[in-house]
Tab-separated table of C-alpha atoms in Angstrom:
chain	number	residue	atom	x	y	z
A	887	MET	CA	152.067	98.339	86.258
A	888	GLU	CA	151.957	102.261	85.587
A	889	TYR	CA	148.840	103.678	86.759
A	890	VAL	CA	149.564	106.902	85.205
A	891	ASP	CA	150.728	107.195	81.815
A	892	SER	CA	154.283	109.062	82.350
A	893	LEU	CA	154.038	110.453	78.642
A	894	THR	CA	150.300	111.783	78.670
A	895	GLY	CA	149.684	111.669	82.543
A	896	PHE	CA	146.494	109.684	81.802
A	897	ARG	CA	144.995	107.487	83.796
A	898	LEU	CA	144.324	103.372	82.907
A	899	ASP	CA	140.871	104.567	82.208
A	900	GLY	CA	141.806	107.775	80.287
A	901	ARG	CA	141.316	110.331	83.149
A	902	ARG	CA	143.504	112.927	84.532
A	903	PRO	CA	144.547	112.488	88.092
A	904	ASN	CA	142.379	115.098	89.357
A	905	ASP	CA	139.469	113.922	87.236
A	906	MET	CA	136.504	112.369	88.958
A	907	ARG	CA	134.026	109.579	87.416
A	908	GLN	CA	130.764	110.533	85.968
A	909	ILE	CA	128.315	110.966	88.906
A	910	ARG	CA	124.606	110.562	88.503
A	911	GLY	CA	122.050	110.657	91.530
A	912	GLU	CA	118.084	109.404	91.149
A	913	ILE	CA	115.644	110.058	93.900
A	914	GLY	CA	112.566	107.914	94.546
A	915	VAL	CA	113.626	104.508	93.142
A	916	VAL	CA	112.051	102.186	95.945
A	917	ALA	CA	108.483	102.737	96.328
A	918	LYS	CA	107.731	101.571	99.534
A	919	ALA	CA	110.718	103.076	101.505
A	920	ASP	CA	110.210	106.665	103.160
A	921	GLY	CA	113.305	107.687	101.282
A	922	SER	CA	115.240	106.289	98.484
A	923	ALA	CA	118.502	107.311	96.032
A	924	LEU	CA	120.577	105.514	93.610
A	925	PHE	CA	124.037	106.863	93.025
A	926	GLU	CA	126.223	106.123	90.227
A	927	MET	CA	130.309	107.017	90.331
A	928	GLY	CA	131.064	105.556	86.905
A	929	ASN	CA	130.360	102.229	86.961
A	930	THR	CA	129.860	101.861	90.796
A	931	LYS	CA	126.029	101.982	91.301
A	932	VAL	CA	124.188	101.983	94.535
A	933	ILE	CA	121.033	101.758	95.831
A	934	ALA	CA	119.846	103.433	99.411
A	935	ALA	CA	116.453	102.839	101.013
A	936	ILE	CA	115.552	104.863	104.372
A	937	TYR	CA	112.716	103.392	106.450
A	938	GLY	CA	111.947	105.538	109.324
A	939	PRO	CA	111.450	107.384	111.699
A	940	ARG	CA	109.731	104.727	113.125
A	941	GLU	CA	109.244	103.613	116.617
A	942	VAL	CA	112.327	101.265	118.049
A	943	GLN	CA	111.883	97.563	117.378
A	944	ASN	CA	114.317	96.304	119.624
A	945	LYS	CA	113.768	98.062	122.670
A	946	GLY	CA	117.499	96.585	124.264
A	947	GLN	CA	119.125	99.210	121.233
A	948	GLN	CA	117.460	102.066	122.064
A	949	ALA	CA	119.859	104.512	122.872
A	950	ASN	CA	119.454	107.830	125.309
A	951	ASN	CA	117.889	110.781	124.101
A	952	GLN	CA	118.058	110.516	120.688
A	953	ALA	CA	117.200	108.525	117.698
A	954	LEU	CA	118.516	105.283	116.550
A	955	VAL	CA	120.119	104.953	113.625
A	956	ARG	CA	120.826	101.745	111.924
A	957	CYS	CA	122.851	101.025	108.982
A	958	GLU	CA	123.249	97.526	106.850
A	959	TYR	CA	125.271	97.630	103.643
A	960	SER	CA	125.211	94.668	101.229
A	961	MET	CA	126.764	93.698	98.199
A	962	ALA	CA	124.687	92.279	95.692
A	963	ASN	CA	126.117	88.841	94.323
A	964	PHE	CA	126.121	89.933	90.888
A	965	SER	CA	127.687	93.185	91.574
A	966	THR	CA	131.771	91.988	91.098
A	967	GLY	CA	133.294	90.492	87.864
A	968	ASP	CA	132.867	86.762	89.646
A	969	ARG	CA	129.871	86.032	90.668
A	970	THR	CA	130.197	85.226	94.441
A	971	ARG	CA	127.724	83.874	97.516
A	972	ARG	CA	128.703	86.570	99.965
A	973	PRO	CA	127.568	85.315	103.599
A	974	LYS	CA	125.449	88.267	105.111
A	975	GLY	CA	127.587	90.234	107.879
A	976	ASP	CA	130.868	89.309	106.841
A	977	ARG	CA	133.757	91.448	108.089
A	978	ARG	CA	133.923	94.005	105.370
A	979	SER	CA	130.410	94.414	105.286
A	980	THR	CA	130.026	95.061	108.928
A	981	GLU	CA	132.703	97.408	109.021
A	982	ILE	CA	131.268	99.673	105.871
A	983	SER	CA	127.732	99.433	108.186
A	984	LEU	CA	129.554	101.035	110.824
A	985	VAL	CA	131.503	103.627	108.793
A	986	ILE	CA	128.304	104.598	107.036
A	987	ARG	CA	126.316	104.596	110.282
A	988	GLN	CA	128.705	106.799	112.174
A	989	THR	CA	129.319	109.191	109.302
A	990	MET	CA	125.624	109.449	108.926
A	991	GLU	CA	124.747	109.771	112.492
A	992	ALA	CA	127.101	112.842	112.614
A	993	CYS	CA	124.798	114.627	110.067
A	994	ILE	CA	121.266	113.613	111.290
A	995	LEU	CA	119.796	115.845	114.101
A	996	THR	CA	119.327	112.853	116.291
A	997	HIS	CA	118.832	114.763	119.244
A	998	LEU	CA	115.413	116.181	117.569
A	999	MET	CA	113.990	112.740	117.172
A	1000	PRO	CA	113.127	111.213	120.695
A	1001	HIS	CA	109.716	112.344	120.254
A	1002	SER	CA	107.849	113.142	123.231
A	1003	GLN	CA	104.337	111.987	122.254
A	1004	VAL	CA	101.517	113.191	124.519
A	1005	ILE	CA	98.802	110.898	124.787
A	1006	LEU	CA	95.622	111.902	125.982
A	1007	ILE	CA	93.559	109.444	128.661
A	1008	GLU	CA	89.998	110.713	129.694
A	1009	PHE	CA	89.088	109.615	132.905
A	1010	LEU	CA	85.405	109.962	134.434
A	1011	VAL	CA	86.655	111.368	137.750
A	1012	HIS	CA	83.226	113.250	138.899
A	1013	ILE	CA	79.871	113.400	137.903
A	1014	LEU	CA	80.318	117.197	138.046
A	1015	LEU	CA	83.336	117.521	136.409
A	1016	LYS	CA	82.615	115.287	134.189
A	1017	PHE	CA	85.618	114.725	132.150
A	1018	PHE	CA	89.351	115.433	133.050
A	1019	MET	CA	91.880	115.409	130.698
A	1020	TYR	CA	94.746	113.999	131.854
A	1021	PHE	CA	98.210	114.524	129.794
A	1022	LEU	CA	100.723	111.826	130.166
A	1023	PRO	CA	103.844	112.274	128.503
A	1024	LYS	CA	105.005	109.308	126.734
A	1025	ILE	CA	108.495	109.062	125.310
A	1026	CYS	CA	108.708	107.230	122.586
A	1027	PHE	CA	112.086	106.377	120.667
A	1028	LEU	CA	112.556	106.529	117.283
A	1029	GLN	CA	114.807	104.885	114.858
A	1030	ILE	CA	115.785	105.049	111.259
A	1031	ASP	CA	116.925	102.356	108.944
A	1032	ILE	CA	119.513	102.844	106.285
A	1033	PHE	CA	119.827	99.977	103.827
A	1034	VAL	CA	122.521	100.253	101.084
A	1035	GLN	CA	123.239	97.639	98.621
A	1036	VAL	CA	125.961	97.941	96.054
A	1037	LEU	CA	124.706	96.799	92.638
A	1038	GLN	CA	127.664	97.066	90.795
A	1039	ALA	CA	131.102	97.562	92.230
A	1040	ASP	CA	133.783	99.304	90.538
A	1041	GLY	CA	135.990	100.897	93.529
A	1042	GLY	CA	134.747	103.644	95.971
A	1043	THR	CA	131.815	101.748	97.370
A	1044	ARG	CA	131.705	103.116	100.765
A	1045	SER	CA	131.637	106.803	99.176
A	1046	ALA	CA	129.157	105.654	96.861
A	1047	CYS	CA	126.880	104.348	99.681
A	1048	ILE	CA	127.309	107.714	101.679
A	1049	ASN	CA	126.172	109.477	99.079
A	1050	ALA	CA	123.379	107.874	98.124
A	1051	ALA	CA	122.506	107.503	101.943
A	1052	THR	CA	122.559	111.314	102.134
A	1053	LEU	CA	120.412	111.464	99.211
A	1054	ALA	CA	117.891	108.838	100.190
A	1055	LEU	CA	118.084	110.616	103.647
A	1056	ALA	CA	117.026	114.143	102.296
A	1057	ASP	CA	114.169	112.252	100.277
A	1058	ALA	CA	112.783	111.080	103.576
A	1059	GLY	CA	112.881	114.331	105.271
A	1060	ILE	CA	114.673	113.571	107.752
A	1061	PRO	CA	116.377	116.908	109.651
A	1062	MET	CA	120.163	116.687	108.745
A	1063	ARG	CA	122.951	119.280	110.034
A	1064	ASP	CA	124.205	119.671	106.423
A	1065	ILE	CA	124.610	117.261	103.330
A	1066	VAL	CA	127.445	114.469	104.049
A	1067	THR	CA	129.140	113.637	100.908
A	1068	SER	CA	131.927	111.136	100.372
A	1069	CYS	CA	135.025	110.921	97.761
A	1070	SER	CA	138.127	108.716	97.871
A	1071	ALA	CA	141.607	109.824	96.676
A	1072	GLY	CA	144.846	107.538	96.536
A	1073	TYR	CA	148.406	107.906	95.773
A	1074	LEU	CA	149.682	106.054	92.709
A	1075	SER	CA	153.140	106.561	90.687
A	1076	SER	CA	154.167	109.373	92.773
A	1077	THR	CA	150.553	111.317	91.718
A	1078	PRO	CA	147.809	111.950	93.926
A	1079	LEU	CA	144.502	110.445	92.172
A	1080	LEU	CA	140.923	111.556	92.612
A	1081	ASP	CA	138.094	108.783	93.022
A	1082	LEU	CA	139.829	105.207	92.259
A	1083	ASN	CA	138.504	102.908	90.346
A	1084	TYR	CA	138.722	98.878	91.255
A	1085	ILE	CA	141.913	98.603	88.973
A	1086	GLU	CA	143.412	101.714	90.845
A	1087	ASP	CA	141.823	100.377	94.396
A	1088	SER	CA	143.299	96.833	94.120
A	1089	ALA	CA	146.984	98.442	93.491
A	1090	GLY	CA	147.320	98.180	97.192
A	1091	GLY	CA	148.297	101.881	97.372
A	1092	PRO	CA	147.075	104.276	99.829
A	1093	ASP	CA	143.196	104.962	99.831
A	1094	VAL	CA	141.931	107.874	101.350
A	1095	THR	CA	138.060	107.899	102.050
A	1096	VAL	CA	136.906	111.265	103.379
A	1097	GLY	CA	133.447	112.256	104.181
A	1098	ILE	CA	132.767	115.956	104.733
A	1099	LEU	CA	129.834	118.189	105.457
A	1100	ALA	CA	129.994	120.462	102.374
A	1101	LYS	CA	128.342	123.795	103.684
A	1102	THR	CA	130.064	123.859	107.398
A	1103	ASP	CA	133.290	122.390	106.300
A	1104	LYS	CA	133.312	119.603	108.804
A	1105	VAL	CA	135.205	116.280	108.293
A	1106	THR	CA	132.796	113.370	109.344
A	1107	LEU	CA	134.748	110.504	107.993
A	1108	LEU	CA	138.579	109.923	107.357
A	1109	GLN	CA	140.238	106.412	106.429
A	1110	MET	CA	143.306	105.402	105.168
A	1111	ASP	CA	144.729	101.742	105.937
A	1112	ALA	CA	148.383	102.693	104.906
A	1113	LYS	CA	151.322	104.673	105.457
A	1114	LEU	CA	151.998	108.079	103.929
A	1115	PRO	CA	154.330	111.149	104.473
A	1116	MET	CA	152.472	113.844	106.030
A	1117	ASP	CA	152.819	116.597	103.317
A	1118	ILE	CA	151.782	113.901	100.528
A	1119	PHE	CA	148.544	112.849	102.528
A	1120	GLU	CA	147.795	116.077	102.967
A	1121	ASN	CA	147.729	116.874	99.424
A	1122	VAL	CA	145.682	113.799	98.596
A	1123	MET	CA	143.107	114.528	101.563
A	1124	GLN	CA	142.894	117.928	99.890
A	1125	LEU	CA	142.205	116.173	96.550
A	1126	ALA	CA	139.303	114.011	98.160
A	1127	ILE	CA	137.859	117.161	99.591
A	1128	GLU	CA	137.615	118.829	96.264
A	1129	GLY	CA	136.037	115.814	94.990
A	1130	CYS	CA	133.373	115.954	98.112
A	1131	LYS	CA	132.607	119.528	97.283
A	1132	ALA	CA	131.815	118.575	93.647
A	1133	ILE	CA	129.864	115.612	94.797
A	1134	ALA	CA	127.872	118.069	97.005
A	1135	HIS	CA	126.957	120.806	94.439
A	1136	TYR	CA	125.722	117.872	92.323
A	1137	ILE	CA	123.439	116.741	95.044
A	1138	ARG	CA	122.278	119.842	96.003
A	1139	GLY	CA	121.424	120.086	92.271
A	1140	VAL	CA	119.578	117.214	92.139
A	1141	LEU	CA	117.620	117.634	95.488
A	1142	LEU	CA	116.399	121.146	94.258
A	1143	GLU	CA	115.485	119.727	90.821
A	1144	ASN	CA	113.536	117.150	92.636
A	1145	THR	CA	111.680	119.655	95.235
A	1146	LYS	CA	110.751	121.821	92.287
A	1147	GLN	CA	109.469	118.451	90.401
A	1148	LEU	CA	107.290	117.566	93.253
A	1149	GLU	CA	105.977	121.227	94.017
A	1150	CYS	CA	105.125	121.246	90.080
A	1151	ARG	CA	102.968	118.040	90.581
A	1152	ARG	CA	101.357	119.135	93.494
A	1153	GLY	CA	100.453	122.081	91.540
A	1154	ILE	CA	101.347	124.870	93.839
B	184	MET	CA	109.386	123.934	84.649
B	185	GLY	CA	108.224	124.592	88.393
B	186	VAL	CA	105.449	126.979	89.474
B	187	MET	CA	107.680	128.562	92.333
B	188	ALA	CA	106.221	131.077	94.582
B	189	ALA	CA	107.928	134.664	94.114
B	190	VAL	CA	110.934	135.266	95.452
B	191	GLY	CA	110.810	138.064	98.123
B	192	GLY	CA	113.478	140.405	99.627
B	193	ASP	CA	114.484	138.168	102.350
B	194	GLY	CA	114.543	134.836	100.459
B	195	ASP	CA	111.118	133.842	101.237
B	196	GLY	CA	109.839	131.241	98.781
B	197	GLU	CA	113.293	129.997	97.947
B	198	LEU	CA	114.286	126.563	97.521
B	199	VAL	CA	116.965	125.374	100.177
B	200	THR	CA	118.729	122.047	100.753
B	201	PRO	CA	120.349	120.925	104.127
B	202	GLY	CA	123.028	122.842	105.403
B	203	GLU	CA	122.296	126.130	103.475
B	204	LEU	CA	122.868	129.650	105.449
B	205	LEU	CA	119.191	131.022	106.310
B	206	GLY	CA	120.300	133.800	108.371
B	207	ASP	CA	121.980	135.183	111.293
B	208	SER	CA	120.593	134.156	114.785
B	209	SER	CA	120.559	137.663	115.888
B	210	LYS	CA	118.077	138.359	113.426
B	211	MET	CA	116.303	135.280	112.775
B	212	ILE	CA	114.414	132.210	114.921
B	213	ALA	CA	115.023	128.918	113.695
B	214	GLY	CA	111.560	127.633	113.215
B	215	ARG	CA	110.968	124.165	111.755
B	216	GLY	CA	113.182	122.552	109.199
B	217	ALA	CA	115.887	125.023	110.254
B	218	TYR	CA	118.698	124.482	113.221
B	219	VAL	CA	120.892	126.979	115.269
B	220	ALA	CA	124.576	125.680	114.248
B	221	PRO	CA	126.783	125.050	117.236
B	222	ASN	CA	128.684	128.530	116.829
B	223	GLY	CA	125.416	129.995	118.166
B	224	ARG	CA	125.370	132.753	115.460
B	225	SER	CA	124.163	131.043	112.042
B	226	VAL	CA	120.566	129.720	111.101
B	227	ARG	CA	120.913	126.701	108.792
B	228	ALA	CA	118.546	124.613	107.338
B	229	SER	CA	117.967	120.876	107.879
B	230	LEU	CA	115.343	120.062	105.131
B	231	THR	CA	115.301	120.381	101.754
B	232	GLY	CA	112.202	122.538	100.925
B	233	ILE	CA	110.766	126.041	100.472
B	234	ARG	CA	111.947	128.877	103.158
B	235	ARG	CA	109.144	130.593	104.601
B	236	VAL	CA	109.985	133.841	106.766
B	237	THR	CA	107.285	135.010	109.115
B	238	HIS	CA	107.666	138.566	110.487
B	239	PRO	CA	106.894	139.399	114.002
B	240	GLN	CA	104.175	141.692	115.234
B	241	PRO	CA	105.485	144.951	115.632
B	242	ASP	CA	104.699	144.964	119.550
B	243	ALA	CA	106.334	141.764	120.049
B	244	ALA	CA	108.790	141.381	122.618
B	245	ASP	CA	111.082	139.497	120.116
B	246	GLN	CA	111.586	141.537	116.947
B	247	ARG	CA	113.602	138.852	115.249
B	248	SER	CA	111.381	137.008	112.466
B	249	ILE	CA	110.911	133.186	112.039
B	250	VAL	CA	112.642	131.258	109.407
B	251	GLU	CA	111.118	127.693	108.796
B	252	VAL	CA	111.597	125.335	105.901
B	253	VAL	CA	108.678	123.721	104.567
B	254	GLY	CA	109.651	120.160	103.162
B	255	HIS	CA	107.800	118.428	100.316
B	256	LYS	CA	106.765	115.777	103.455
B	257	ALA	CA	105.247	118.061	105.317
B	258	HIS	CA	101.953	118.583	103.666
B	259	GLY	CA	100.336	115.947	101.261
B	260	ALA	CA	96.976	116.466	99.722
B	261	VAL	CA	94.201	114.226	101.700
B	262	PRO	CA	90.868	113.822	100.349
B	263	GLN	CA	87.932	115.277	101.988
B	264	PRO	CA	84.173	115.021	101.655
B	265	GLY	CA	82.953	117.128	98.485
B	266	SER	CA	86.857	117.097	96.883
B	267	VAL	CA	86.888	115.909	93.481
B	268	VAL	CA	89.408	113.252	93.325
B	269	ILE	CA	91.205	111.214	90.374
B	270	VAL	CA	91.499	107.501	90.891
B	271	ARG	CA	92.662	104.207	89.573
B	272	ILE	CA	90.200	101.230	89.811
B	273	THR	CA	91.974	98.673	91.647
B	274	LYS	CA	89.159	95.512	91.559
B	275	VAL	CA	85.327	95.446	90.871
B	276	MET	CA	82.977	93.386	92.673
B	277	ALA	CA	79.267	92.825	92.132
B	278	ARG	CA	78.386	95.231	94.481
B	279	THR	CA	81.440	97.986	94.810
B	280	ALA	CA	84.386	98.712	92.987
B	281	SER	CA	87.830	99.732	94.879
B	282	ALA	CA	90.078	102.187	93.866
B	283	ASP	CA	93.279	103.781	94.611
B	284	ILE	CA	93.281	108.005	95.324
B	285	MET	CA	95.768	109.527	92.987
B	286	CYS	CA	95.032	113.222	92.631
B	287	VAL	CA	93.056	115.275	95.152
B	288	GLU	CA	91.526	118.254	92.941
B	289	SER	CA	94.699	119.082	90.936
B	290	LYS	CA	97.516	117.804	93.671
B	291	ALA	CA	98.851	114.350	93.509
B	292	VAL	CA	98.719	112.638	96.833
B	293	ARG	CA	101.925	111.408	98.901
B	294	GLU	CA	100.637	108.326	100.899
B	295	LYS	CA	97.928	105.906	99.760
B	296	PHE	CA	94.652	106.389	99.989
B	297	THR	CA	91.706	103.919	99.186
B	298	GLY	CA	88.044	104.667	98.249
B	299	ILE	CA	84.959	102.448	97.511
B	300	ILE	CA	82.550	103.288	94.591
B	301	ARG	CA	79.236	101.367	95.556
B	302	GLN	CA	76.575	100.421	93.041
B	303	GLN	CA	74.200	103.169	94.149
B	304	ASP	CA	76.702	105.797	93.950
B	305	VAL	CA	77.685	104.757	90.108
B	306	ARG	CA	74.753	106.727	88.322
B	307	ALA	CA	72.411	109.163	89.312
B	308	THR	CA	69.293	107.512	87.587
B	309	GLU	CA	68.119	103.926	87.541
B	310	ILE	CA	70.550	103.124	90.585
B	311	ASP	CA	69.568	99.685	91.097
B	312	LYS	CA	70.311	98.403	87.636
B	313	VAL	CA	73.994	99.095	87.584
B	314	ASP	CA	76.314	96.412	86.380
B	315	MET	CA	79.264	97.187	88.237
B	316	TYR	CA	81.527	94.999	85.687
B	317	LEU	CA	79.828	97.164	82.777
B	318	SER	CA	81.057	100.112	84.561
B	319	PHE	CA	84.233	99.711	85.542
B	320	ARG	CA	87.228	97.653	84.554
B	321	PRO	CA	90.645	97.064	86.787
B	322	GLY	CA	93.053	100.058	85.727
B	323	ASP	CA	90.526	102.563	84.696
B	324	ILE	CA	91.177	105.986	85.598
B	325	VAL	CA	87.950	107.677	87.095
B	326	ARG	CA	87.072	111.257	88.199
B	327	ALA	CA	85.031	110.880	91.320
B	328	LEU	CA	83.526	112.885	94.370
B	329	VAL	CA	84.290	112.107	98.019
B	330	LEU	CA	80.898	111.301	99.362
B	331	SER	CA	82.256	110.531	103.075
B	332	LEU	CA	85.289	109.660	104.967
B	333	GLY	CA	83.650	106.033	104.813
B	334	ASP	CA	84.544	103.145	107.295
B	335	ALA	CA	87.994	102.684	108.436
B	336	ARG	CA	89.346	101.445	105.304
B	337	ALA	CA	88.180	103.403	102.464
B	338	TYR	CA	86.344	106.775	101.247
B	339	TYR	CA	83.222	106.417	99.744
B	340	LEU	CA	83.378	107.589	96.386
B	341	SER	CA	80.420	108.772	94.043
B	342	THR	CA	80.515	109.112	90.182
B	343	ALA	CA	76.427	110.120	89.954
B	344	LYS	CA	76.936	113.431	88.079
B	345	ASN	CA	77.486	114.603	84.480
B	346	GLU	CA	80.996	115.482	85.161
B	347	LEU	CA	82.230	112.524	86.586
B	348	GLY	CA	83.030	109.355	85.644
B	349	VAL	CA	85.819	107.188	83.627
B	350	VAL	CA	87.910	109.584	82.159
B	351	SER	CA	90.537	107.121	80.529
B	352	ALA	CA	90.881	103.469	79.997
B	353	GLN	CA	91.800	100.481	77.924
B	354	SER	CA	89.735	98.124	76.179
B	355	ILE	CA	90.319	94.450	75.994
B	356	ALA	CA	91.957	94.896	72.570
B	357	ALA	CA	94.458	97.080	74.271
B	358	ASN	CA	93.289	100.585	72.606
B	359	HIS	CA	93.466	103.389	74.606
B	360	ILE	CA	90.200	105.131	75.165
B	361	VAL	CA	89.979	109.036	76.563
B	362	SER	CA	86.655	110.378	77.210
B	363	ARG	CA	86.071	113.395	75.117
B	364	GLN	CA	83.843	115.070	77.475
B	365	LEU	CA	86.290	114.784	80.612
B	366	LEU	CA	89.344	115.122	78.646
B	367	THR	CA	90.413	118.304	80.000
B	368	VAL	CA	91.388	116.728	83.555
B	369	THR	CA	93.906	114.213	81.849
B	370	VAL	CA	96.745	116.795	81.543
B	371	ILE	CA	96.855	116.123	85.521
B	372	LEU	CA	97.273	112.615	84.745
B	373	ARG	CA	100.271	112.814	83.509
B	374	TYR	CA	102.317	112.883	86.942
B	375	CYS	CA	100.456	110.133	88.352
């Protein structure tokens, strides 16, 4: 199959090789969550909800001196063309959960979270001294839960999930190093292609997913499960990074607009 | 559309997002919502919000100013005794009506606060003849005064003043009724 038209240079869905699909982000879509966001990349639609920082539920999981980040990725049954019942925690979703968790962990300032809470205990020690205040530091560990669900899948779900999670984390007011954004790029018909859709994704060619910290220019995620010559790989990765930067620019715009609106609502 | 604080010479009042450069660590100290990057030089934002710069006292040992980012989660409006609130009635009972507080003065609340209007606090006169079911209906938007912090569950509210009472309601025939007298406050309700 010809993924890039040799005559016009257009892709199957009419994009140029370095065109991204239309992106859209919305903040505050889940009322009960501490932070939530919806992110669309073309027909891929993902919802993310953040709960926390809250106290660690499972004491065995708590890490030393930093907040615990948990992530759960799931795909809705109706998200793909054929409606299939998916078991929870299959290999694919476990892998993507892990990828998202590691990417988000890299940008959350987890060391700020082991919240040393001071509790006051009043002791009646002596009648003359009346009350003694004892300050006992009680370390309470915190965890952040990230839930991402794919509502509509059309390739690049893990990128969309990371972008949605970033927006939701920013909405939850969790301190972050930077905004982490992700975008994929592939190499089909001897052309580097930005932001693959489902048809291009299932062509079996190389698919490079990159996650970067946009302002500090650091890579937090790089995935590829194919072989590619080094010089071509660099081009493809550079294309994906450009995509990430464009998404970061958009996400910043969404965040600023949202903050402005909130300020306005509060009547400041 | 936003009413923003004036942007000062050092970027005070500016809106920032995580990762944005706030200044150099030789001139700035990172406060809340800011951090010093691993290179030890740049101070960056870690939250989305408004940038605030606090200048040091002239005689302070450290002459660097403190930069912090005040996020939108940082301060939410909290009802206090004496403040006028806008509430939505959730449940009407024989002696009380419970309500969710939506706005405190002109600010929308972030988290959920519940309030109770007791029978004796509905109006100033003939307080023993008040019929709660004729006074309120679930869904009514009411302007009320916070009497006290109440019990552990809810604030005690009062509508016993001329300027207080139902602001906007829906009749059984689903017609929208807006109190003419209290119309001015509905401007705020657009955001709730």
